[in-house]
XYZ file of C-alpha atoms in Angstrom:
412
model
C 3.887 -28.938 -15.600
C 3.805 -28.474 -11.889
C 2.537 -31.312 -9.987
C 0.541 -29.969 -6.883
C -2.477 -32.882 -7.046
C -1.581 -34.362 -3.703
C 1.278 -32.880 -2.358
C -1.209 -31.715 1.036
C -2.985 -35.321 0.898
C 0.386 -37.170 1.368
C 1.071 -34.863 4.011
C -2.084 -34.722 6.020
C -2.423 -38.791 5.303
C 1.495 -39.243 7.047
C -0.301 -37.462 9.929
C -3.141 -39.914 10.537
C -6.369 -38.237 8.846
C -8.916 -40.369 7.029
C -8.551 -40.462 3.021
C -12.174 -38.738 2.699
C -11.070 -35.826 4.947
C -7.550 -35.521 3.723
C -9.268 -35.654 0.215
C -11.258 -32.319 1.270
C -9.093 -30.501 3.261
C -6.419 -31.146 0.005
C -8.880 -29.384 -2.030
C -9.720 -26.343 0.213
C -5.985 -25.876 1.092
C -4.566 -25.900 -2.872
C -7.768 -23.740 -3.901
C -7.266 -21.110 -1.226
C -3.649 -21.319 -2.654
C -4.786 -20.962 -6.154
C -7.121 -18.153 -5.512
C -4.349 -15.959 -3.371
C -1.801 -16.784 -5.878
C -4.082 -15.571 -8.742
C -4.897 -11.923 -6.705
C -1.581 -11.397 -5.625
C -0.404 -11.606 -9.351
C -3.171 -9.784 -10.731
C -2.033 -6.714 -8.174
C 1.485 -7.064 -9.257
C 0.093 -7.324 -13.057
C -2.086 -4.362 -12.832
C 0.404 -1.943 -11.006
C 3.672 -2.738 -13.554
C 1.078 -1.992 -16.465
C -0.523 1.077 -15.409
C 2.868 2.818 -14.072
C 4.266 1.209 -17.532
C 1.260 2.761 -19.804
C 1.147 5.879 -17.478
C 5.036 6.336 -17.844
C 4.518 5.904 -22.341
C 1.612 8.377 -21.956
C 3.533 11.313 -20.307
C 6.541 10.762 -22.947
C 4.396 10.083 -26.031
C 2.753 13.687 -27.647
C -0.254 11.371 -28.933
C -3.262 11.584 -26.957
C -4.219 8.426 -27.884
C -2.101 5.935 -25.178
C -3.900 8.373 -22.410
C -7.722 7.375 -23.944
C -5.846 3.681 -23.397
C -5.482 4.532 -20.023
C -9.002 5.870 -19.219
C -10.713 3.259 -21.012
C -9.070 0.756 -18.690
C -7.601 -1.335 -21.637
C -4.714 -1.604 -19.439
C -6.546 -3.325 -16.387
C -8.543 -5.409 -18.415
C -5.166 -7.072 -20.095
C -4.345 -7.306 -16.819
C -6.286 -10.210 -15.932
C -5.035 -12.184 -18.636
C -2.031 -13.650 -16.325
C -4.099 -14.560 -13.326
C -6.727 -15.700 -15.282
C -4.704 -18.337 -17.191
C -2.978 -19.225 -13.908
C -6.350 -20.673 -13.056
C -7.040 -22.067 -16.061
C -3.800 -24.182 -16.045
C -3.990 -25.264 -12.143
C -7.839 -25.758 -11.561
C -7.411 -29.168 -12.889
C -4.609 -30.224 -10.519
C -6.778 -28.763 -7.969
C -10.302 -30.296 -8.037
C -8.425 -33.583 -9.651
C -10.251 -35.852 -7.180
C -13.812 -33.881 -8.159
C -14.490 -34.706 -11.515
C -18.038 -32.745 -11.242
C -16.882 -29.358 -9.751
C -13.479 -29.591 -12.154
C -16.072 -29.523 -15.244
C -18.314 -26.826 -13.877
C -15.611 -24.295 -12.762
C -13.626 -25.235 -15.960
C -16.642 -23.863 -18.216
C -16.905 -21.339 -15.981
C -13.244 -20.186 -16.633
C -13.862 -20.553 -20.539
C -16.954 -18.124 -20.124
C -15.012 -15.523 -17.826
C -12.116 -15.451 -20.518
C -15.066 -15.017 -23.005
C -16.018 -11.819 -21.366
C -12.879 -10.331 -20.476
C -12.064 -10.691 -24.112
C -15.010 -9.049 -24.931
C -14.268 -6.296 -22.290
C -10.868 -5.539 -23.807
C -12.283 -5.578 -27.590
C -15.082 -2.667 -26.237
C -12.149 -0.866 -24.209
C -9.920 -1.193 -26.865
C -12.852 0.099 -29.940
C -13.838 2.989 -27.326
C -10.298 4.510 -27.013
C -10.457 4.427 -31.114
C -13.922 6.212 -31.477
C -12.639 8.797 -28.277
C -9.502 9.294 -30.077
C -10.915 10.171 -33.709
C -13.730 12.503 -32.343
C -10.724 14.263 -30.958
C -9.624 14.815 -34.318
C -11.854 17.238 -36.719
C -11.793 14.857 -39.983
C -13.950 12.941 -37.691
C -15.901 15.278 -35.156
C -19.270 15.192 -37.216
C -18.754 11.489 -38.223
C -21.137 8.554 -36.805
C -18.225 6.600 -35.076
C -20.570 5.490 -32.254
C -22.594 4.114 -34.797
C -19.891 1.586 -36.277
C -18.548 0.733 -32.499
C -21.512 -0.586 -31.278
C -22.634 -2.438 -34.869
C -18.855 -4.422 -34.110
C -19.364 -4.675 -30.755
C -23.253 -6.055 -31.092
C -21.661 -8.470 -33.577
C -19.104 -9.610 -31.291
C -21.434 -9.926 -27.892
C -23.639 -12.578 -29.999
C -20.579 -14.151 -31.290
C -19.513 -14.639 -27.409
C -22.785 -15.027 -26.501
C -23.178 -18.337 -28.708
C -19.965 -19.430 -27.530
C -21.280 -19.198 -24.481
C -23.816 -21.513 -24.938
C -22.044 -23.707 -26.481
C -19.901 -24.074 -23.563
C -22.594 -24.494 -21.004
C -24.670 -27.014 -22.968
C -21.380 -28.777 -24.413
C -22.751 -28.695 -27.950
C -19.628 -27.509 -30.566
C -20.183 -23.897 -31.573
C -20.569 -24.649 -35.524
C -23.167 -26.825 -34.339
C -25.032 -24.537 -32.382
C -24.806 -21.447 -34.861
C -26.393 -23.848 -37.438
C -29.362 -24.472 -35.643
C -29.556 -20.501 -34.559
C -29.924 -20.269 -38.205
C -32.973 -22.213 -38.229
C -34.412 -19.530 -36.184
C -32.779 -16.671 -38.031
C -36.773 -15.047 -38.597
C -37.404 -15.223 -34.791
C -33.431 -13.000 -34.144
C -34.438 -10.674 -36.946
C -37.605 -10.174 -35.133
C -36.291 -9.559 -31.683
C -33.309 -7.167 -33.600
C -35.645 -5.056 -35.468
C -34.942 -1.936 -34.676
C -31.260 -2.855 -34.555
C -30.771 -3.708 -37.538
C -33.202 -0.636 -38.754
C -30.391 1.415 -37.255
C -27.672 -0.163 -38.357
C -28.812 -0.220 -41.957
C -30.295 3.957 -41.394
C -26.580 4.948 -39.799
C -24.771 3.340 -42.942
C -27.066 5.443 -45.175
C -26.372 8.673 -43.085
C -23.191 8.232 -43.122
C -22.902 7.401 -46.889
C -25.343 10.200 -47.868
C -23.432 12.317 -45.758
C -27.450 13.316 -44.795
C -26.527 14.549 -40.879
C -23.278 15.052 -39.054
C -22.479 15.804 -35.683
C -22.908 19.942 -35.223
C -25.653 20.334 -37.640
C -28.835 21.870 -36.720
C -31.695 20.207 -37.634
C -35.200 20.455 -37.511
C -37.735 17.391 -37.184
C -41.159 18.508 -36.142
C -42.636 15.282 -35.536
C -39.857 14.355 -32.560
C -40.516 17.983 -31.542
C -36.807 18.465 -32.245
C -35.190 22.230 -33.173
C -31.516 21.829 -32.388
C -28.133 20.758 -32.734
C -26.530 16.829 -33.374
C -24.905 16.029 -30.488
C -25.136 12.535 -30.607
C -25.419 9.669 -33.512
C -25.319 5.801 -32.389
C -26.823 3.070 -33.926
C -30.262 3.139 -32.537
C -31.035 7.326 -31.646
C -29.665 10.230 -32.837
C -29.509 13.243 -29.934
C -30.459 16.471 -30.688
C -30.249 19.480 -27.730
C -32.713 21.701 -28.866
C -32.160 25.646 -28.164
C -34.020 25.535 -25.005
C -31.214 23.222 -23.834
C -33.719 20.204 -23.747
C -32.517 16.816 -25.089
C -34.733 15.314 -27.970
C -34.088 11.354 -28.287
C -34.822 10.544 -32.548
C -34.551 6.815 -33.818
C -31.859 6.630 -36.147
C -34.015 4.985 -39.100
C -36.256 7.904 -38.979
C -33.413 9.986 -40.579
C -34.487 7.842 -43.534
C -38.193 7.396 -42.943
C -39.002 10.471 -42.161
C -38.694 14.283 -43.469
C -36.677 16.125 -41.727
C -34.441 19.809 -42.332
C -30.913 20.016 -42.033
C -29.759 23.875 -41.807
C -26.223 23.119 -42.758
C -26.792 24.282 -46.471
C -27.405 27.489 -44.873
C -24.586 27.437 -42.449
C -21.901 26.721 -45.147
C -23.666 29.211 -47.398
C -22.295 32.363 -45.716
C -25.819 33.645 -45.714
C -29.008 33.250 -43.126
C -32.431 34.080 -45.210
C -34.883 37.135 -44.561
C -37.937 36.741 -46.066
C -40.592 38.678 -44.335
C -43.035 41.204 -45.191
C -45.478 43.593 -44.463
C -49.011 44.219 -45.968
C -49.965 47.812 -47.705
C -53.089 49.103 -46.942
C -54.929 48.986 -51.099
C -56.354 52.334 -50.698
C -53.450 54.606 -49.258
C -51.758 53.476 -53.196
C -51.687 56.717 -55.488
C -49.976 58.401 -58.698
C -47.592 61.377 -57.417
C -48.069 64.575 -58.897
C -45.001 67.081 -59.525
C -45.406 68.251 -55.928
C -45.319 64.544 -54.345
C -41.703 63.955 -56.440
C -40.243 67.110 -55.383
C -41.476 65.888 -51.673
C -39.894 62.547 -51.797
C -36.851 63.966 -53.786
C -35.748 65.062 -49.799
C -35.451 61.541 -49.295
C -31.568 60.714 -49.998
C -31.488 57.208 -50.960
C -33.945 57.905 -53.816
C -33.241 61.304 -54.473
C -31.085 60.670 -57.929
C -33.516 57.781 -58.686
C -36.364 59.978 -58.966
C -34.596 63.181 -60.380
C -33.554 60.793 -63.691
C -37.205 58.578 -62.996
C -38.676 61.822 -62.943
C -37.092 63.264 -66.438
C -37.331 59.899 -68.271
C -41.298 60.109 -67.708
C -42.261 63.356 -68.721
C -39.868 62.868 -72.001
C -41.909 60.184 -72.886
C -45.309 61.805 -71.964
C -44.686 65.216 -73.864
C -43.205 62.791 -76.814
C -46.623 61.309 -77.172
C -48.649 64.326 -76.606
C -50.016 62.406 -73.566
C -53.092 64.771 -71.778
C -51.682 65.147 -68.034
C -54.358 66.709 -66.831
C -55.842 63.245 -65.489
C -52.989 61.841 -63.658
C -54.016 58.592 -65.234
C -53.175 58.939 -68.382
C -49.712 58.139 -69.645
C -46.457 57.241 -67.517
C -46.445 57.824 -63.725
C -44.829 56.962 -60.552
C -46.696 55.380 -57.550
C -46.059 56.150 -54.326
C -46.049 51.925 -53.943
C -43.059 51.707 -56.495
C -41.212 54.637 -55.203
C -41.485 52.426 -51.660
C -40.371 49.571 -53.344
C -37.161 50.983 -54.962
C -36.341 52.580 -51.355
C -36.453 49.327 -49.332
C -34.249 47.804 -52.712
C -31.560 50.378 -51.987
C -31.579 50.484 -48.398
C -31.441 46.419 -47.948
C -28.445 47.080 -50.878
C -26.170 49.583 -48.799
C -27.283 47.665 -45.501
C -23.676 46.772 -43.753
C -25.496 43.130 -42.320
C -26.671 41.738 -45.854
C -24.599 39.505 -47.984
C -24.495 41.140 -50.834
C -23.276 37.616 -52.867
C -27.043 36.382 -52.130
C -30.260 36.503 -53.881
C -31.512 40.114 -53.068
C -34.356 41.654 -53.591
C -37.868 43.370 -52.844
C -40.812 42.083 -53.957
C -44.618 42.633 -54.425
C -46.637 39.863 -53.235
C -50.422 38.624 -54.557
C -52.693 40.670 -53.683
C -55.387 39.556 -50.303
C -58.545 40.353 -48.534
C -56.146 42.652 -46.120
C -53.626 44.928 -48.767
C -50.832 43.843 -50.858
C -47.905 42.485 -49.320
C -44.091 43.963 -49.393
C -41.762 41.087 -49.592
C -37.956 41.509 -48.607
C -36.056 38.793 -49.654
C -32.392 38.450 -48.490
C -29.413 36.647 -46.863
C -27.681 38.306 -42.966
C -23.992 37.567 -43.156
C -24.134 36.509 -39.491
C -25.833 33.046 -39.115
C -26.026 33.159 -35.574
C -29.388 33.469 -34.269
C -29.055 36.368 -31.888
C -27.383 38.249 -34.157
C -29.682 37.402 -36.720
C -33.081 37.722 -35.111
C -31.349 41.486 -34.049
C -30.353 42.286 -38.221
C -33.517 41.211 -38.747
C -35.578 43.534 -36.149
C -33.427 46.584 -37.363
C -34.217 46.319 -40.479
C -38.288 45.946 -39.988
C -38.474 48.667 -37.864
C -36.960 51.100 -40.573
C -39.512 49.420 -42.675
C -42.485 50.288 -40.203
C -41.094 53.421 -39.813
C -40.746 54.704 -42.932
C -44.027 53.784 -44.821
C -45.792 56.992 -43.348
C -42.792 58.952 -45.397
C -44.356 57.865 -48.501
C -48.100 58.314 -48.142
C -48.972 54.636 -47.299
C -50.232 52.672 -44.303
C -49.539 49.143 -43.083
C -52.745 46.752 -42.549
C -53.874 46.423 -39.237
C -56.695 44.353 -37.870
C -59.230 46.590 -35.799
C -63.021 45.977 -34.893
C -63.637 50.035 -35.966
C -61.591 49.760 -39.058
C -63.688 49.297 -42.555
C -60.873 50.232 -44.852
């Protein structure tokens, strides 16, 4: 090794300065030295790496050596060089101050401490950037598992740390953190929580970057745009950002509308309530009216036929409407909102499908259509669903019926 400890004190002594001033001015001048040395190499470092990296990057089809670059990965191993230049001549330089040699030593140890860390979290964040660029991984969690290592790895240099500061060995000090293992458990609660509630989402495959969920006690109604280890982001539709705590994925109830997504389908279930007393038998006359109407026209010509077979079979007395087999005007309704929701071009006809009659209530009995849009997107669903309800509103007067409505004046 290089032998620099005194080569300005034997010079400055031959020229006639005291020992305790040559002594100092030895110091400043191989320090100032030291420190110039160390800059000008880490310049020279850091240029020939990033026109090196920057050169692999442009001939390289991989996007991955370009995340490299952004994440600085390249600077930070930089610093290695000048970093153990200091390391190896700070003794030779503070030789004659035993006191300042042991303080800026440590000081080294906990700067290469850091920087190590520093490259670890540049080199884990060019991993996680690169997979989310990749769609195995878009929905998955990464940020989660990056900052679990990386909390893991600041405590580990943390403690080392420590244990270079106080001078008490590492194995040492981590036993006696473990004596207080209850008090860090308290302090990394919600850590922890997180990093225990990401493994499960991740496992359970229970929410995935994309999905839109809804959690109505975080007041959240949007897409994942976001999972780390402590809060999961959601950007609601009103372009808001809603901040959720990752263990309440597990907690807490919550809906996740990717079933319906992957389905191929978007549910309609809405309906309207019939008035009780506009509900009648048809007579001949009624049929032959609602016979104009196509959709139904064949279902009520065979309907029609089946029902007076079976009344004139059993001698039934059709003077009272009542009596035997009829058709309602609420049935006929029914069948025609079946067969138009059938031929509409918007349903998926691979879905449940159907029309329904509801329990009755105080106001009428309810219609029920139950169905799946083949567009999930909201605007186009919210519009399928609005043309379809106001054929619905419009065509109840065609069949003798009216829809409930709440009026002061109205005692029906």
């Amino acid at each position: 090794m290089l032998n620099i400890r005194h080569t300005l004190y034997d010079f400055l002594i031959e020229k006639g300065l005291s020992e305790d001033a040559a002594v100092y001015l030895n110091m400043l001048g191989l320090l100032l030295a030291l420190i110039l040395i160390a800059f000008v190499v880490d310049y020279i470092t850091k240029r020939f790496l990033w026109r090196f990296s920057s050169s692999v990057a442009k001939r390289t089809k991989t996007d991955f050596d370009n995340i490299l670059i952004t994440n600085k990965l390249p600077r930070n191993i930089a610093h290695i060089i000048p970093l153990l230049i200091l390391i190896e001549f700070v003794p030779q330089v503070f030789t004659d101050f035993e006191v300042a040699q042991n303080i800026i030593e440590k000081t080294l140890k906990v700067i290469t401490i850091i920087l190590t860390l520093q490259i670890i979290r540049s080199f884990l964040s060019s991993i996680k950037d690169y997979l989310k660029t990749l769609d195995a991984y878009k929905d998955k969690p990464i940020d989660s598992y990056v900052q679990v290592f990386m909390i893991f790895a600041w405590l580990l240099g943390f403690f080392s740390i420590l244990a270079i500061v106080t001078g008490v060995s590492f194995i040492k000090f981590a036993t006696t953190l473990g004596a207080a293992s209850a008090v860090i458990i308290l302090i990394f609660k919600d850590t922890i929580l997180g990093f225990v509630a990401s493994i499960q989402v991740s496992i359970n495959d229970m929410v995935r970057i994309g999905d839109w969920i809804t959690f109505e006690k975080y007041g959240a109604d949007g897409d994942v745009i976001e999972i780390n280890l402590a809060t999961v982001k959601v950007q609601n539709w009103d372009k808001t950002i809603t901040t959720i705590p990752t263990y309440a994925l597990i907690s807490d109830s919550f809906k996740n509308w990717r079933g319906m997504m992957d389905s191929g389908g978007r549910r309609i279930k809405r309906s309207v309530i019939i008035k009780t007393s506009t509900i009648n038998f048809l007579n001949d006359e009624d049929i032959l009216r609602f016979e104009k109407i196509q959709l139904i026209s064949e279902y009520l010509k065979t309907r029609a036929t089946e029902i007076k077979t079976f009344n004139a079979q059993h001698n039934i007395d059709k003077t009272v409407l009542i009596n035997g087999r009829n058709l309602t005007n609420f049935g006929v309704f029914r069948k025609y909102l079946q067969t138009y929701i059938e031929n509409h071009s918007a349903i998926n006809k691979d879905m449940t499908l159907m029309v329904r009659q509801l329990e009755p209530t105080s106001q009428g009995i309810p219609m029920e259509i139950y169905a799946f849009s083949s567009d999930q997107r909201w605007k186009n669903y919210e519009y399928i669903l609005g043309d379809i309800f106001d054929h619905v509103l419009a065509s109840v007067k065609y069949f003798d019926l009216e829809i409930y409505e709440l009026s002061l004046g109205n005692k029906d």
